[in-house]
Amino acid sequence: MTHFNTVVTLDRIQAALDRNDLDAAIQAIEALRPPDGALVFDDLDEKDQLSLLPNLTPAISADILENMDEADAAGLVTAISARSAVRIIDQMEPDEAADLLGDISPQHAQNILARLEKPEEVRPLMLHPDESAGGLMTAGFLTLRCTMSARAALEAIRAWELEPGPISSLFVVDENGKLCGEVSLHRLIVAAPSTRLADIVDRDIIAVPVGTGQEECARLMTHYDLVTLPVVGAHGELLGVIDIDDVVDVIVDEATEDIQRLGGAQPLSKPYLNTAILSVAKSRIGWLLLLFVTESLTGTVLRLFESEIASVVALSFFIPLLIGTGGNAGSQATSTIIRALAVGDMALRDGLRALWHELRVGLFLGAGMSLFAFGRALTWGSSQQLAFTVGLSILAIVIWANVLGALLPVLALRFKVDPTVVSGPVMSTLVDATGLFIYFSVARLMLGI
Amino acid sequence: MTHFNTVVTLDRIQAALDRNDLDAAIQAIEALRPPDGALVFDDLDEKDQLSLLPNLTPAISADILENMDEADAAGLVTAISARSAVRIIDQMEPDEAADLLGDISPQHAQNILARLEKPEEVRPLMLHPDESAGGLMTAGFLTLRCTMSARAALEAIRAWELEPGPISSLFVVDENGKLCGEVSLHRLIVAAPSTRLADIVDRDIIAVPVGTGQEECARLMTHYDLVTLPVVGAHGELLGVIDIDDVVDVIVDEATEDIQRLGGAQPLSKPYLNTAILSVAKSRIGWLLLLFVTESLTGTVLRLFESEIASVVALSFFIPLLIGTGGNAGSQATSTIIRALAVGDMALRDGLRALWHELRVGLFLGAGMSLFAFGRALTWGSSQQLAFTVGLSILAIVIWANVLGALLPVLALRFKVDPTVVSGPVMSTLVDATGLFIYFSVARLMLGI
């Protein structure tokens, strides 16, 4: 439904721009909800984007920039006049403004920052890396003192010009700015007007240090069903608040990156169809080449057993079947383990338990596949000896693949590498060469060649 | 940090239970935050769980059941006395209570339902499938009439016993219960007391019909940064509200299922390390066997070209390298396309665009790999003709794999099958047999054998 509307609007906007009717184009974009406006805007040429951006209502331009790819947004802000940029950035959420200013040249950023209405809300946020709690948090929130009465707190809220939006947790600090706890707007309304906040504040809340990684923040908010997460400095002073909607974006983006990496490709920074052919190819060629070089090992193994293949050509018929099954089993194991690590179902110290788990799973799977492969080899008219060789090899290969599938992601994490490097393609490539070695060694023993 | 605390607590609770000190065990669990309590509780034996559950504070037992695996929770509720069950379920969120009652025997559910304090909040929710908007929504929310004044609305909120929690969007309905819009608690406080809600309600809100799928709800809330999503019936009447924290769980679970399926395994319903070996094996053996049967085709292709292999044994050295690279390229393409479909970067009608995108990406990747493979074959001491064969084959195989990787997920979606069935293992298996056919056909032409 949404998708359909935006397509129709895109056509209308493009037509308006083509006949130089800027007003009609502006009207069409402003009629959309901001995230849809951003989608449509994203599909326009850069030339059209540049002529539209300074002429839209600043709040709408701000929404569009917030929803765009970061590098594209930075490019646009650099290209328009500083006056227009200031007008738009004044309307952005402080955390988004800080991210954007961090992506343009420091000189230009300082110039814009100096002319903002509330530079003090944005400046401190620019100190933190984008992917930490400090980079996710917003500084645009109201803090209440624990010595205030409920009446005074409500007065402060009324006097605050910014609407806090649907998330209305209010944080309470002591005289040193140290976080005491949280009080909901609802509780404030229900309390007797003279109640001191110190008496109704909920002190049992979860807060994170400013350097906490964004994945850890996402995990905490998911596990504890939080909609806001306060961020504190070294002395417990409240620095900012992370809202759940920013974390939802983190969760979705991280899952996308994991899935792309597990497929053996570098994550793309933009939506797939908007990514140029060459960028997509570039995101994949590195792994493809690396895997190719590793896979070359299979040739080395095969040449090692050249005489065996020449004497029993039928051995080669089973090559793809055996190493394919090994790769599949390894891929099953590794994707399960990687996800268990990512969602916190499993920690690094559970590594040995996981290995033992997969070893036994591999034993069951290997035994099942072994019987099946034995039968299949016989129906292909192979000798009983060859069928035994195939059956025994597949048992060993599947167990080996499962162990490798459990071991590699845990080892990666141990050495602080993202476990998703152990993608399905990496697993099947590693299992291919080692699987062939297992197969031909078994064959040499069983067939006496 | 969290993880560490729960481990220590688990040991302490287990020790208390072992010496039959139920009080100490209860105290230790109740000292934890509910989601941590649920984690620890989950690790106990069923016998211990059954003796603890009716003796914990009902609100805490309710939190534990809400956070547990659904089948396990249903088992426990069936095993304890109806009186205890009623006391606990009375403390659950209405949507969670409805899900739980839907998982136990209808007779038992009716019995418990009849004795609940507010059966009217739970009963209507039981009509909707778990995985739809109706199954996700809660009916425990306050509705305001658009004819009310701001003062009357605040009175109603004060009189409402249930704390609405940190999410405090309030929905406004007309005299027929039809949804008019939303008003934030903040706006209500700021408005003059005599203002009618009809004058301050935000009517431009997004609502979904009760039958909407949970993935679509998650996508809307993510795209529009919503923290609540109202659910309406056929005539626009407000039936319930979906909170963002329930949707975050959906997003995380869906990503987990997608990753497990992309690895070629059926999703697990419980955390990995708590899933029995046989269940894990069962979740994988089906695909492993199906892929094995499909992979058998490689044997058929190889036997078809038996004379070519016998005359040029060196041809077989390149088998794993060629089909492995094809499988990797296909796996890269398919994981990108599947994720683009899942997050809405791409719709079904973009299928042809994606195909054209991948065809060109495949051309670039194939050309690059082809040069590399040609060189590699020469350094292995192959004849120039064989090196040409390998280079040409890899070009054709990579293009073919990319096209297949774009086509299959789109076709799956077209026939209403989950696109994640086109997992990495499925891709590499399909590319293996067809890739061999391409390779040996090229060899027959180039080498004249």
mmCIF file of C-alpha atoms in Angstrom, chain A residues 260-261 263-269 272 275-290, chain B residues 329 332-333 336 357-358 360-369 398 402:
data_model
loop_
_atom_site.group_PDB
_atom_site.id
_atom_site.type_symbol
_atom_site.label_atom_id
_atom_site.label_comp_id
_atom_site.label_asym_id
_atom_site.label_seq_id
_atom_site.Cartn_x
_atom_site.Cartn_y
_atom_site.Cartn_z
ATOM 1 C CA GLN A 260 24.726 -10.302 3.810
ATOM 2 C CA ARG A 261 27.985 -11.364 5.481
ATOM 3 C CA GLY A 263 25.968 -15.018 2.334
ATOM 4 C CA GLY A 264 29.626 -14.135 1.787
ATOM 5 C CA ALA A 265 29.248 -10.490 0.712
ATOM 6 C CA GLN A 266 30.307 -7.215 2.312
ATOM 7 C CA PRO A 267 27.204 -5.385 3.590
ATOM 8 C CA LEU A 268 25.805 -2.694 1.287
ATOM 9 C CA SER A 269 25.310 0.787 2.747
ATOM 10 C CA TYR A 272 19.947 -2.969 -2.889
ATOM 11 C CA THR A 275 23.301 0.429 -5.239
ATOM 12 C CA ALA A 276 25.266 0.671 -8.475
ATOM 13 C CA ILE A 277 26.288 -2.546 -10.254
ATOM 14 C CA LEU A 278 29.975 -1.856 -9.685
ATOM 15 C CA SER A 279 29.482 -1.238 -5.938
ATOM 16 C CA VAL A 280 27.577 -4.506 -5.596
ATOM 17 C CA ALA A 281 30.293 -6.342 -7.531
ATOM 18 C CA LYS A 282 32.971 -4.662 -5.388
ATOM 19 C CA SER A 283 31.196 -5.778 -2.204
ATOM 20 C CA ARG A 284 31.459 -9.403 -3.364
ATOM 21 C CA ILE A 285 34.643 -9.828 -5.429
ATOM 22 C CA GLY A 286 36.989 -9.796 -2.423
ATOM 23 C CA TRP A 287 35.415 -12.773 -0.711
ATOM 24 C CA LEU A 288 34.892 -14.563 -4.004
ATOM 25 C CA LEU A 289 38.599 -14.299 -4.810
ATOM 26 C CA LEU A 290 39.736 -15.231 -1.320
ATOM 27 C CA ALA B 329 28.449 -16.371 -6.113
ATOM 28 C CA GLN B 332 26.018 -13.926 -2.260
ATOM 29 C CA ALA B 333 23.267 -12.973 -4.690
ATOM 30 C CA THR B 336 21.227 -9.970 -0.686
ATOM 31 C CA HIS B 357 20.931 -6.093 -11.748
ATOM 32 C CA GLU B 358 22.356 -9.521 -10.903
ATOM 33 C CA ARG B 360 25.264 -7.413 -14.881
ATOM 34 C CA VAL B 361 26.884 -7.964 -11.465
ATOM 35 C CA GLY B 362 27.467 -11.590 -12.549
ATOM 36 C CA LEU B 363 29.079 -10.426 -15.773
ATOM 37 C CA PHE B 364 31.608 -8.283 -13.882
ATOM 38 C CA LEU B 365 32.314 -10.910 -11.230
ATOM 39 C CA GLY B 366 32.497 -13.694 -13.818
ATOM 40 C CA ALA B 367 34.926 -11.746 -16.012
ATOM 41 C CA GLY B 368 37.183 -11.050 -13.023
ATOM 42 C CA MET B 369 37.125 -14.629 -11.791
ATOM 43 C CA VAL B 398 29.136 -17.243 -12.188
ATOM 44 C CA ASN B 402 23.880 -14.838 -10.055
#
